[in-house]
Structure formats: C-alpha cells, structure tokens
Coordinates of C-alpha atoms in Angstrom, one line a residue:
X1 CA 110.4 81.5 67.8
X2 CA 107.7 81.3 70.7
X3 CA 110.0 83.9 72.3
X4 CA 110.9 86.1 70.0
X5 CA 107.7 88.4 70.3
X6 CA 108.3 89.2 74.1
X7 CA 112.6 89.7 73.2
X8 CA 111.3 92.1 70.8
X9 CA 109.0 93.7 73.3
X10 CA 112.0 94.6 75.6
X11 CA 114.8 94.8 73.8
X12 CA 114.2 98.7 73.3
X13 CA 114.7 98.8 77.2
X14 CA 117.9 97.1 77.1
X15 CA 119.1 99.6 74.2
X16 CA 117.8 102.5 76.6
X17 CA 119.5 101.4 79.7
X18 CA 122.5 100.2 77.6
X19 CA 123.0 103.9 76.4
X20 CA 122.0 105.7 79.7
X21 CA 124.2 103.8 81.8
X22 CA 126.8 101.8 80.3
X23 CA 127.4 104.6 77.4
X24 CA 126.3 107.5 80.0
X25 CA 124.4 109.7 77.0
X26 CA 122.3 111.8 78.1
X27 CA 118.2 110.8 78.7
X28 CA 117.0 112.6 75.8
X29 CA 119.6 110.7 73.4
X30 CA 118.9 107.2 74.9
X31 CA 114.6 108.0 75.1
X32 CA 114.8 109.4 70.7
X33 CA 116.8 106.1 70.3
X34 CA 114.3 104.2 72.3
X35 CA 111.2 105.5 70.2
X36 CA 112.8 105.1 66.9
X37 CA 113.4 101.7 68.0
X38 CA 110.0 101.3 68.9
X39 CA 108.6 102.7 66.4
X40 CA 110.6 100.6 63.4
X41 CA 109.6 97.2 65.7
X42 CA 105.9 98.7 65.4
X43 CA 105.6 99.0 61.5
X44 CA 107.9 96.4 61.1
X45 CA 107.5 93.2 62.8
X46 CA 103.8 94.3 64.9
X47 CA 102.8 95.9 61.5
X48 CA 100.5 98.2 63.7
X49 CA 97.6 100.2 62.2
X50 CA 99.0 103.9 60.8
X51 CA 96.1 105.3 62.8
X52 CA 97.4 103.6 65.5
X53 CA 100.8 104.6 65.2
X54 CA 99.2 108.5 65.0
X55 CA 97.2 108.0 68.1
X56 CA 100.4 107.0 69.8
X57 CA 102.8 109.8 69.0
X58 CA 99.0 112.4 69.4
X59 CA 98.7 111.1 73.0
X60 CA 102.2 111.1 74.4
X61 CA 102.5 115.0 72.9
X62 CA 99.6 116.1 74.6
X63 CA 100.7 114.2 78.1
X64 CA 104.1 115.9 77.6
X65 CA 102.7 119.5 77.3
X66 CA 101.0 118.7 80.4
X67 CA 104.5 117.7 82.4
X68 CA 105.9 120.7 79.5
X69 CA 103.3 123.6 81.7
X70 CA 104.3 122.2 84.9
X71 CA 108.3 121.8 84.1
X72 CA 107.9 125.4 82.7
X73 CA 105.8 126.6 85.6
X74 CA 108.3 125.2 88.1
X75 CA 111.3 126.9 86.9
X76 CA 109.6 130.4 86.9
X77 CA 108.5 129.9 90.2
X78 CA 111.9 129.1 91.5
X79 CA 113.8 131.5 89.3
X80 CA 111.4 134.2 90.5
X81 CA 112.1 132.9 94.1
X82 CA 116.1 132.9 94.2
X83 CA 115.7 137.0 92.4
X84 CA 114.2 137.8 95.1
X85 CA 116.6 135.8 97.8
X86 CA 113.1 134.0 99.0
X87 CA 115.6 130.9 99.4
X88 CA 117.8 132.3 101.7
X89 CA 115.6 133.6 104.2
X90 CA 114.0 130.2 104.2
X91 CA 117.3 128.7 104.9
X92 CA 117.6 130.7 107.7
X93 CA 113.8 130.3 109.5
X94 CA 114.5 126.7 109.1
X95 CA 117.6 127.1 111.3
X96 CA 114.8 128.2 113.8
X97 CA 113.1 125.1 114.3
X98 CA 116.3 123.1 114.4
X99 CA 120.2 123.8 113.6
X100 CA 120.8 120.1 112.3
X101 CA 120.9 120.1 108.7
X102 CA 119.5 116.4 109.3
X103 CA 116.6 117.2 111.1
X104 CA 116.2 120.0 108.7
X105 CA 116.5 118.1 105.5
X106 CA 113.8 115.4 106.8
X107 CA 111.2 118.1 107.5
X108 CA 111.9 119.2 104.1
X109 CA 112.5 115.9 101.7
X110 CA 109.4 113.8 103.8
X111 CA 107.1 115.8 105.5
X112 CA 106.8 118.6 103.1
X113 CA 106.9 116.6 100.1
X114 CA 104.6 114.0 101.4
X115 CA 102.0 116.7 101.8
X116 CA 102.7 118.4 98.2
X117 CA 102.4 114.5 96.9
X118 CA 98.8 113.9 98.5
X119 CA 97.9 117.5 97.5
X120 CA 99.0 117.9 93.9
X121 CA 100.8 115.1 92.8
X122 CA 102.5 115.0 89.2
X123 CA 106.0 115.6 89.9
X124 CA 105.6 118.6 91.7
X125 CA 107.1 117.9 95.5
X126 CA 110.7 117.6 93.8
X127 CA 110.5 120.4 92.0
X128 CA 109.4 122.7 95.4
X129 CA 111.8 121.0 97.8
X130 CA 115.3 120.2 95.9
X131 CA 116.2 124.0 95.2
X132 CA 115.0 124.4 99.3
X133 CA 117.0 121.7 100.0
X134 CA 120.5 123.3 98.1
X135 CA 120.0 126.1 99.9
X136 CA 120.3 124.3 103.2
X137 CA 123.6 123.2 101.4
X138 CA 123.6 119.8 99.9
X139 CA 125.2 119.6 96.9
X140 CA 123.0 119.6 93.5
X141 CA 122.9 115.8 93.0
X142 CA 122.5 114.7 96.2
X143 CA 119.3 117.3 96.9
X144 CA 117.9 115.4 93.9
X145 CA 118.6 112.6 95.5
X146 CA 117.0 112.9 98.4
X147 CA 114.3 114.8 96.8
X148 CA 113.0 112.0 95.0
X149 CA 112.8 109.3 98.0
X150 CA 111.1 111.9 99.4
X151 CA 108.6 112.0 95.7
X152 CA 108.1 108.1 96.3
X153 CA 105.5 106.2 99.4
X154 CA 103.1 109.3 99.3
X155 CA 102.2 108.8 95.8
X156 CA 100.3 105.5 96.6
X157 CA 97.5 108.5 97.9
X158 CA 98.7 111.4 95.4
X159 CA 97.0 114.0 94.0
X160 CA 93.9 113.4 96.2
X161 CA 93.6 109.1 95.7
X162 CA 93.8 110.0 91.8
X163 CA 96.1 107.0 91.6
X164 CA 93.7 104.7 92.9
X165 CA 90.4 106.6 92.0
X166 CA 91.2 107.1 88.4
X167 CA 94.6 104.4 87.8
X168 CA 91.8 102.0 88.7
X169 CA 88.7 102.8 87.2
X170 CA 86.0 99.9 85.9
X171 CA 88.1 97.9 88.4
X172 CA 86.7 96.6 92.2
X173 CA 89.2 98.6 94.3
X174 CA 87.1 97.3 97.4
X175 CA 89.6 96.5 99.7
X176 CA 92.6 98.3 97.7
X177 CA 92.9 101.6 99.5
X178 CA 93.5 99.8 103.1
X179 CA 95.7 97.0 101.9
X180 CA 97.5 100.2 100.4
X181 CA 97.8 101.8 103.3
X182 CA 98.9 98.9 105.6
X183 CA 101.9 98.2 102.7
X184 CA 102.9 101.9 102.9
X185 CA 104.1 101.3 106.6
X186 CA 107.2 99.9 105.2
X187 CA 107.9 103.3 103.8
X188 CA 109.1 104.8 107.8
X189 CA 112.5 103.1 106.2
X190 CA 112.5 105.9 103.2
X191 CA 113.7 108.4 106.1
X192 CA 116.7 106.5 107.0
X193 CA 117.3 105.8 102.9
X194 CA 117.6 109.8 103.2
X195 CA 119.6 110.2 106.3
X196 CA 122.2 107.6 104.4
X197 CA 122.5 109.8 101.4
X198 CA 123.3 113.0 103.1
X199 CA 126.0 111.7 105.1
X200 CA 127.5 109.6 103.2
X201 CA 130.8 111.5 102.5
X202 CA 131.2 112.8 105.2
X203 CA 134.1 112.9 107.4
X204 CA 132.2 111.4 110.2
X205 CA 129.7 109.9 108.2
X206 CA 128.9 107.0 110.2
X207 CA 128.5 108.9 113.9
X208 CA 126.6 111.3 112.1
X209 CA 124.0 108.5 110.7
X210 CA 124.0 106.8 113.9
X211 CA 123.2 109.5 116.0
X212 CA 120.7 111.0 113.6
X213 CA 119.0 106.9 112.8
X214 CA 116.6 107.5 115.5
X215 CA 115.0 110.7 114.6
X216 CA 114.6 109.1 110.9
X217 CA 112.9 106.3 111.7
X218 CA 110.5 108.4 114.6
X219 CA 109.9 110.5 111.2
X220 CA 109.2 107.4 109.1
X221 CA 106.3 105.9 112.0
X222 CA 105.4 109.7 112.5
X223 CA 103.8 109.7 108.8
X224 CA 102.8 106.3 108.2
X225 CA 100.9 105.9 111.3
X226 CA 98.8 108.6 111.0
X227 CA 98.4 107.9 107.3
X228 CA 97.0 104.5 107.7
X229 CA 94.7 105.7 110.5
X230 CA 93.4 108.4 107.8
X231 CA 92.6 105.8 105.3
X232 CA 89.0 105.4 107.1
X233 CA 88.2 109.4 105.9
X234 CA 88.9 108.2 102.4
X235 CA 91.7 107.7 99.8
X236 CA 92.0 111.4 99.5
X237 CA 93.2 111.6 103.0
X238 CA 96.5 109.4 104.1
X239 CA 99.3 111.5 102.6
X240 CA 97.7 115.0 103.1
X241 CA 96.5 113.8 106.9
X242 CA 99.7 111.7 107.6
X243 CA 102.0 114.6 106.5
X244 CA 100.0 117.2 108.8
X245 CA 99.6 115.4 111.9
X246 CA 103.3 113.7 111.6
X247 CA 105.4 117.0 111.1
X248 CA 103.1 118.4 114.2
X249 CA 104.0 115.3 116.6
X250 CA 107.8 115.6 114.8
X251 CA 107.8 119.8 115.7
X252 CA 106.9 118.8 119.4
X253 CA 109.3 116.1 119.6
X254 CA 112.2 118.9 118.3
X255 CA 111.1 121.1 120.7
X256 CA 111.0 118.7 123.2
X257 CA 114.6 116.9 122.6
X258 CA 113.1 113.6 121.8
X259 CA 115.0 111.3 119.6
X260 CA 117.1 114.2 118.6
X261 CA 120.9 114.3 117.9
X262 CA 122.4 116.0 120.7
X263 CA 125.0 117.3 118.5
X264 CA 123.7 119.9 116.5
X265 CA 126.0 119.9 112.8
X266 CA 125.1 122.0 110.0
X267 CA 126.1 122.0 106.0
X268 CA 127.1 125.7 105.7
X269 CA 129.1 127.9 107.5
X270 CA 128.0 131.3 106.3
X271 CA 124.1 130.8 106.8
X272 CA 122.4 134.0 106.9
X273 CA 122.2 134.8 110.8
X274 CA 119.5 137.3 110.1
X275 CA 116.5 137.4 107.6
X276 CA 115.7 140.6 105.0
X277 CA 111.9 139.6 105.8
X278 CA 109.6 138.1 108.6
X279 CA 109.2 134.2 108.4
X280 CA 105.7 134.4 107.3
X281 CA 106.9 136.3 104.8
X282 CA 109.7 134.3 103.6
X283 CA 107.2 131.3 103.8
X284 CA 104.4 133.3 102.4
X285 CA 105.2 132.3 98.3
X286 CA 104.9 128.4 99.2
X287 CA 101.8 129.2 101.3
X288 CA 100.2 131.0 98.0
X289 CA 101.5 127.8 96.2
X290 CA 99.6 125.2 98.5
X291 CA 96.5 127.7 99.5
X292 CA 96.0 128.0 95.2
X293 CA 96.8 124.4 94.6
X294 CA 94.0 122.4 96.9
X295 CA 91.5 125.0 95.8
X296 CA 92.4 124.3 92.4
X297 CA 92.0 120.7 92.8
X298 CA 88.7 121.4 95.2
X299 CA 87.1 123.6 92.4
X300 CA 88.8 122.4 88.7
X301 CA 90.2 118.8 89.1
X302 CA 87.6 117.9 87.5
X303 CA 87.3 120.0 84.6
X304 CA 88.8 118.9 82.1
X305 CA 88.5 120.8 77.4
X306 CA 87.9 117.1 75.8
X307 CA 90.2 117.1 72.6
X308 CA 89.2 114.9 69.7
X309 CA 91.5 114.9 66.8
X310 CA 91.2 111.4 65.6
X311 CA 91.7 109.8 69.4
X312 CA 90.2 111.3 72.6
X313 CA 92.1 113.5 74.8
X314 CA 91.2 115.5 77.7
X315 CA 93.2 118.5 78.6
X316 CA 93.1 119.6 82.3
X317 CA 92.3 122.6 83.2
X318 CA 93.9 121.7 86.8
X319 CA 97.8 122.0 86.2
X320 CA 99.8 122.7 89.1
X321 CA 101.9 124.2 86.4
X322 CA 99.4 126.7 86.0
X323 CA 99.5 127.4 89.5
X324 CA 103.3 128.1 89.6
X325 CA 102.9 130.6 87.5
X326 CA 100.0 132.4 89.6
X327 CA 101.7 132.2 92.9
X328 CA 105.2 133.7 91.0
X329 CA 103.2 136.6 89.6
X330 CA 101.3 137.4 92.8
X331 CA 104.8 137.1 95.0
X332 CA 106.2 139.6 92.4
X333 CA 103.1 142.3 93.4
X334 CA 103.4 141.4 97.4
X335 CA 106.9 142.2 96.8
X336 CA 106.6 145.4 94.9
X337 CA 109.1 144.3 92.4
X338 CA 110.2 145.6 88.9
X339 CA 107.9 143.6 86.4
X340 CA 110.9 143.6 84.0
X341 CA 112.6 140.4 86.1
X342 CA 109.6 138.5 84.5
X343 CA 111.3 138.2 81.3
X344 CA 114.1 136.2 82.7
X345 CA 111.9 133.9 84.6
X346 CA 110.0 133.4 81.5
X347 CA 113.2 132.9 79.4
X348 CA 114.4 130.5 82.0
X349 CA 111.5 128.8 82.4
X350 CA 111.3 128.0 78.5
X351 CA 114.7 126.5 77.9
X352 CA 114.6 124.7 81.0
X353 CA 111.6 123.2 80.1
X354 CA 112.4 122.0 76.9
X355 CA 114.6 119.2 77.1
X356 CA 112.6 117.3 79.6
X357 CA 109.3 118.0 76.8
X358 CA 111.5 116.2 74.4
X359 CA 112.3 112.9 76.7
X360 CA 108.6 112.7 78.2
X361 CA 106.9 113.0 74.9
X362 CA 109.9 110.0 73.6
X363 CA 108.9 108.0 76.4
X364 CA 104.8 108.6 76.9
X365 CA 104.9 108.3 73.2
X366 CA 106.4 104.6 73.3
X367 CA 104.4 103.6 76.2
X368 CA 101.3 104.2 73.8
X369 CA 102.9 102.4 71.0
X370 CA 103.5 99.6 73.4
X371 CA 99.5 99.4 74.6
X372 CA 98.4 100.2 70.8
X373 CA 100.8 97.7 69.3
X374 CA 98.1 94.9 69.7
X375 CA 95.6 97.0 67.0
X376 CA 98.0 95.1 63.8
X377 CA 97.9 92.9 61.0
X378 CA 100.5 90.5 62.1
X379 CA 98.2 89.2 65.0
X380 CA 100.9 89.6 67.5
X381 CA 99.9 91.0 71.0
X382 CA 100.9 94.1 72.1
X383 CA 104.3 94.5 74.1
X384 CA 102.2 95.6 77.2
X385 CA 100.8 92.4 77.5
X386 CA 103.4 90.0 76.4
X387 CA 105.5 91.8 78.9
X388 CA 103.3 91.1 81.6
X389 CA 101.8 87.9 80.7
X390 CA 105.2 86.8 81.7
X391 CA 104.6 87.5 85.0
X392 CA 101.5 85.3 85.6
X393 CA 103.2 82.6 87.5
X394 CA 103.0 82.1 90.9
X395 CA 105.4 84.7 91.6
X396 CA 102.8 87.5 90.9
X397 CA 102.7 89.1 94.1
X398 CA 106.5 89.3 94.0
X399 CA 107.0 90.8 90.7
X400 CA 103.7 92.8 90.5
X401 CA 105.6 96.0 92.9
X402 CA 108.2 96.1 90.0
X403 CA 106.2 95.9 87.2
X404 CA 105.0 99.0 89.2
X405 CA 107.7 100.6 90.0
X406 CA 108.4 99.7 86.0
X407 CA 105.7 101.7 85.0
X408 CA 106.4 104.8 87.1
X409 CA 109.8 105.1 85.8
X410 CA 109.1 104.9 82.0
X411 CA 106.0 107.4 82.6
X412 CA 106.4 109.5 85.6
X413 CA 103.2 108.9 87.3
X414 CA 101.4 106.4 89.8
X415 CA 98.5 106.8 87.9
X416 CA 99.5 105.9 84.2
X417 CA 101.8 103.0 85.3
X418 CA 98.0 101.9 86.9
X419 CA 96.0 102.4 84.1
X420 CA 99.2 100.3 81.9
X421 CA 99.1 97.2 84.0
X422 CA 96.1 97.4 86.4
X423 CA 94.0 95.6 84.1
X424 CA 96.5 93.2 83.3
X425 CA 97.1 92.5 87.3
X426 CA 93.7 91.6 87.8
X427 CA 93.6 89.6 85.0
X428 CA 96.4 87.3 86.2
X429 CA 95.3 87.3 90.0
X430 CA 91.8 85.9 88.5
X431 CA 94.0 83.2 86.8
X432 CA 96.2 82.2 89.6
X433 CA 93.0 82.6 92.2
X434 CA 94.8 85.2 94.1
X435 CA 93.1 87.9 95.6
X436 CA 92.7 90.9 93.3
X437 CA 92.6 93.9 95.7
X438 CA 96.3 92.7 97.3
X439 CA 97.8 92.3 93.8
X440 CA 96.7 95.8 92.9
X441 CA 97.6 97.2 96.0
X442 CA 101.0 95.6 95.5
X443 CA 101.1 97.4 92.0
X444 CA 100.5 101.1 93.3
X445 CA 102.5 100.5 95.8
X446 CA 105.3 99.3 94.0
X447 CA 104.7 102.3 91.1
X448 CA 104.8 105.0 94.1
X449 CA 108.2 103.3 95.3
X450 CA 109.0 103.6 91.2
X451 CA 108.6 107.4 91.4
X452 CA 112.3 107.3 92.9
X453 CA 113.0 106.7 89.7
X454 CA 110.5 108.4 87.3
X455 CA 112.7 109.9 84.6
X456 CA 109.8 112.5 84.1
X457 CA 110.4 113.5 88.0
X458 CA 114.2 113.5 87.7
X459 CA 114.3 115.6 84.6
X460 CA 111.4 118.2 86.6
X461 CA 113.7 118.1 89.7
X462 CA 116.9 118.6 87.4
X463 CA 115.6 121.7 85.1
X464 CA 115.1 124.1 88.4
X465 CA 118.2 123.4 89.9
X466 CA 120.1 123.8 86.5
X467 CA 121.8 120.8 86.6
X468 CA 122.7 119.1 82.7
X469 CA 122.9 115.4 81.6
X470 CA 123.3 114.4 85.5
X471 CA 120.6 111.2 85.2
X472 CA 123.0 108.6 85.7
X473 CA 125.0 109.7 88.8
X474 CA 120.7 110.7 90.1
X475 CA 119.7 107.4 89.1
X476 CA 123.0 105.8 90.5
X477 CA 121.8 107.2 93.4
X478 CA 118.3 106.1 94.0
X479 CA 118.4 102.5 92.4
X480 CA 119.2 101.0 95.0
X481 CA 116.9 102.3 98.1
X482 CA 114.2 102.1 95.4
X483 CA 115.3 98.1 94.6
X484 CA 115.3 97.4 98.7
X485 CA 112.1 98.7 98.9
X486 CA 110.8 96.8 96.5
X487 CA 112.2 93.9 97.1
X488 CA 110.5 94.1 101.0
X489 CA 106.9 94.8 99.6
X490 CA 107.5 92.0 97.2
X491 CA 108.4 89.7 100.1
X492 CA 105.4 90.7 101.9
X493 CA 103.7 90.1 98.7
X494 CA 104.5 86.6 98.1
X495 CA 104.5 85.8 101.8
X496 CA 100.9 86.8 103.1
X497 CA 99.4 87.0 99.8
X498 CA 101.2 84.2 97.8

C-alpha cells in the first residue's frame, strides 16, 4: 500500500506513452486521455481542493495561449515567407557559403538555432529553421529531426539566462551558471547526433558521415568553447556569444578548407542557380525577426499585464509570437505585395495553431494538477513530489538530468521543468549532503537536452511545416541522441559530483 500513491502518480505516463507509441494515436488523443486520467486520480483518490482543480486547468490555458500566439505567429510568418519564394532564394545564398548540404544543414540546425535559443527561447529556433532546412531538401521528418537537437544544449542559457534567472528563483544559483556551462561542453557531440540523421539512408551513408565527422565535431568545440568562455559576461551571454563567435571561426574555417569534406554532395538537383532578390534581401525577413526580437526582450521582457482571476497570472507582453507577426507584416510592405495574401497566412496560421493549443493546455494543465495535487483532504502528497522523492538516493546526480529532461518534455520549456523540480533538487542534495549548485546544474542541463523531446516544440516545429500526427516517427527519431546524452551528463554527475 506504501506504494500505491507514487504508481498512481505515474501511471497516467505509462497510459500516455502506451497510446503514443505502442497504439501510435496521435499526441492530442494520448495528452486529453492523460488529463482525464489525471484529473479522475485528483478528485478521486488525492481528493484535491475544487479551487485547486480550477487553478490547474486556469493556469495551463493561459500558458497554452502563450505557446497558442507563438504556434500561430510562426505559421504566418512562414506561410508569408514560402508566398513570397523567401525560402528559395535562401536555399540558394546558402549554396554560396558552401555546396555540402552537410555543412549547410549544421550552420542552420546549430549555429543558427543556438543563437535564436539564447535570444528568444520558447520554442522558437525549430520553428525558424525546420521549413529552412526542407528547403535545403531534407525530407519533412527528418528536418524536424534535426531541428530539435539543434532546439536542445542552448536552452541551458535561453531566452537571455531566463532558465536559470527565473527557473531558479529564491534559490542560491551561486555557482550554477559555470557548472552549467562546463556540462554543456558535452553538447559538441549534438553536431555529429545531426550529421548521423541526415545521412542515414543514404546510399553512401557511412562515407558521407565519415568524411563530414570532422567538420561536426569542429562545429560542436566551435560553440561550446566560446560559450563557456562567455559565461564570465553573465548567464545572458553563452548561447547568444557562443553561437556568434563559433559560426564566425566555422565561416573562416569554410572558406579556408579546414576540416571540410572535400567532396562537395548536395540534397537537390534542381536548386535555384540564380536568386529573384539580392542576399540581403532574401535574408532581410529573419534579420527583421532577430533585430525586433532582442529589442523586444531588451525593452518588454519584463513587462508583464498581472491576471488575477482566482490564482495569479502574468501575461507577457514579450511573445516572440507577437513578433512573427510584426516581421511578416513589415516583409509584406518591403515587398510591395498585395495585402489580400494576409488572409491565407492568417487562415493558416489559425488551424495550424490549434491542435498543438489543445495538447499544451492537456499537458500544462496536468503538470499543474500534479504540483497542486498536495492542496487535498486525503493528506496524500502531491505527484510532483512523490515522483521525485523517489529519486533522493544516492543516485541523485544520475537521475536528476532526466527528471530534467522529464520536465522539458511534458512542458516544453527549460524554465517550467526548473521551477517543477528545482526546489525539489535542492531539497534532496541538502539531504544527501551533495552540493546544491551541481545538482541543479545537472537539472537544467538535463531539461535543455529534454527539449529534443518537448512535445510543445515538436508540435510548434510540426504545424509550419504541415506535417499531421507524425510525433512518433519525430520522437522515434530523437529518443535516442537525447537518452545518450543524458546518460553522459548523468555519468559525469554521479562521477565528480557523487
């Protein structure tokens, strides 16, 4: 009987990954079956407060119109983009730097992404580079793929160090962003997790791995270098810093011929051979895109319209949603286009959107219901912490980077999965007379290598490329770079901090 509270506390996990990948239904089936699940356990056997139960569902809505604006803002962006062949001509500039699709894809899935991550954060690197990164020609699945290992080490210093700043607060972080930054190095392998992918079914997909493994891996030490040398400025820094200063050394190294396939292979036969615009022009939408996006987080990420309709909420005035739609209107003036093709980028935008809405609010809503479920009449603690109480053995610093990674995929975001467990991690370190900073910095570490996974991210990714009820050949995908990666950082863990 001792047991049964903690079987009850996961056993909506093992319903949800028993329908998503044993009965393949779609996300939004398996994440509505979760929550009603959930939600009969909660009145039920945890006999939680109504007002609880309210405060629940109210706070995972609101969350989910947040990731709702930026799903939504996404897709208009990108639908906007492909009417006006923006795509394309990107396609082909990038052809210009290098004709390897490899070399091309890194610069896209890492460097780029990384520097979206440290900039904006929530989702949003995907969502830019996967529809870049079918253009180049990978096929849908794999370009999500690779898009999220790209969406994954970088979000240990996302969104400015909101991860750390904000996952942490009332917490003694001394120590954290360093320890952070020196467990990040192991991410140089996330390159080569990438290279792997797009080759892989290919005629001569080993040659083409092996000849391209030494570029990956220079790609890999050319972002976490720099990024751990950044930490120093700040936890705002590494990922904007160590995406800059590696894609410069990376661009020289191209030019150059260093580390460099010396076959050059590409995806598509038929790539444009000559662009409709100048590159700065083609380039000139993402350039609004960043430009708007760190001075919105320079001059708004802090303002924030406080809600209070029986529990506290604070909406955000920063979205990079919001943003998307700025830069898509202000590309359709540059270009002197017909405002009618705004109606189909709205429409678009809205139906695409939806479905992902629906699975973020299912899941945000039961990862409340899991922290409230403590507030009950049955004096039975809440799932969060009998989940994680059973990890306060001596094998903390293994386990704490998935319980991480845990968090990141149930909610999307370094941050939440932080302010879930960090608590709780500090908590058990102080019990087992471990040191507190490593254990957190194994948590955001581990929660960053989570976003691989981050069924918020995947559905994001998979709304602006179009793709339907493709999550389990995604996830199929990513498990198991994601499970490697952990499994090194939890070694490391238990080794050195053991």
């Amino acid at each position: 009987m001792s047991h049964l509270p903690l079987i009850f506390a996961i056993f909506p996990f093992i319903v949800f990954i028993f329908l998503l990948l044993v009965k393949k239904t779609s996300v939004l089936v398996a994440s509505v079956s979760t929550l009603a699940i959930y939600t009969i356990l909660s009145v039920v056997y945890w006999k939680i407060f109504p007002s609880f139960l309210y405060i629940s569902y109210g706070k995972g809505f609101f969350v989910a119109i947040d990731i709702f604006i930026i799903i939504f803002g996404a897709i208009f962006f990108l639908e906007t983009l492909k009417d006006l062949k923006i795509i394309k001509n990107i396609s082909h500039y990038l052809g210009v730097i290098s004709e390897d699709y490899r070399i091309q894809i890194i610069i896209i899935a890492w460097f780029l992404e990384c520097f979206i991550e440290g900039t904006a954060g929530f989702g949003t690197p995907a969502a830019i580079a996967v529809p870049i990164l079918i253009g180049l020609g990978l096929s849908p699945v794999r370009a999500l793929v690779v898009g999220l290992l790209g969406n994954s080490i970088p979000g240990v210093f996302g969104a400015a160090g909101t991860p750390i700043k904000m996952g942490f607060v009332g917490l003694n972080v001394a120590g954290v962003p360093l320890i952070s930054a020196l467990l990040n190095t192991v991410g140089f392998i996330v390159p080569v997790f990438m290279l792997w992918v797009i080759t892989s079914g290919r005629v001569n997909r080993k040659k083409e791995f092996w000849d391209a493994l030494p570029f990956a891996v220079w790609s890999g030490l050319a972002f976490v270098i720099p990024s751990l040398l950044a930490v120093s400025l700040g936890q705002e820094f590494p990922s904007i810093i160590g995406s800059i200063v590696g894609l410069s050394i990376i661009i020289i190294s191209i030019k150059v011929g260093f580390l460099v396939p010396k076959e050059k292979l590409s995806l598509i036969e038929d790539r444009v051979s000559e662009s409709s615009v100048s590159a700065f022009k083609a380039f000139l939408p993402y350039i609004i895109f960043i430009v708007l996006l760190i001075l919105g987080k320079i001059t708004l990420g802090k303002i924030g319209v406080p809600l209070s309709l029986g529990f506290n909420h604070t909406f955000n005035v920063f979205n990079p949603g919001f943003i998307f739609i700025i830069s898509g209107l202000l590309v359709i003036l540059i270009w002197k286009e017909k405002w009618n093709i705004i109606y189909s980028s709205v429409k678009k935008g809205f139906s695409g959107a939806l479905n992902p809405f629906l699975v973020v609010f299912s899941m945000l809503a039961m990862v409340q219901l899991m922290i409230n479920g403590g507030n009950n009449s049955s004096g039975i603690y809440s799932a969060i912490t009998l989940i994680t109480n059973s990890f306060s053995t001596t094998w903390l610093p293994f386990f704490t980077p998935f319980v991480g990674a845990f968090g990141a995929f149930m909610t999307g975001s370094v941050t939440v999965s932080n302010i879930m467990f960090g608590n709780l991690f500090h908590v058990a370190s102080l019990k087992l007379n471990l040191y507190s900073s490593a254990i957190l910095s194994l948590g955001v570490v581990g929660a960053a290598a989570g976003n691989m996974i981050a069924l918020a991210d995947i559905l994001t990714a998979e709304a602006v490329t179009g793709l339907k009820n493709s999550e389990t050949k995604v996830l199929k995908g990513v498990i198991v770079p994601c499970l490697i990666y952990l499994s090194i950082i939890g070694l490391i863990g238990i080794l050195v901090f053991g």
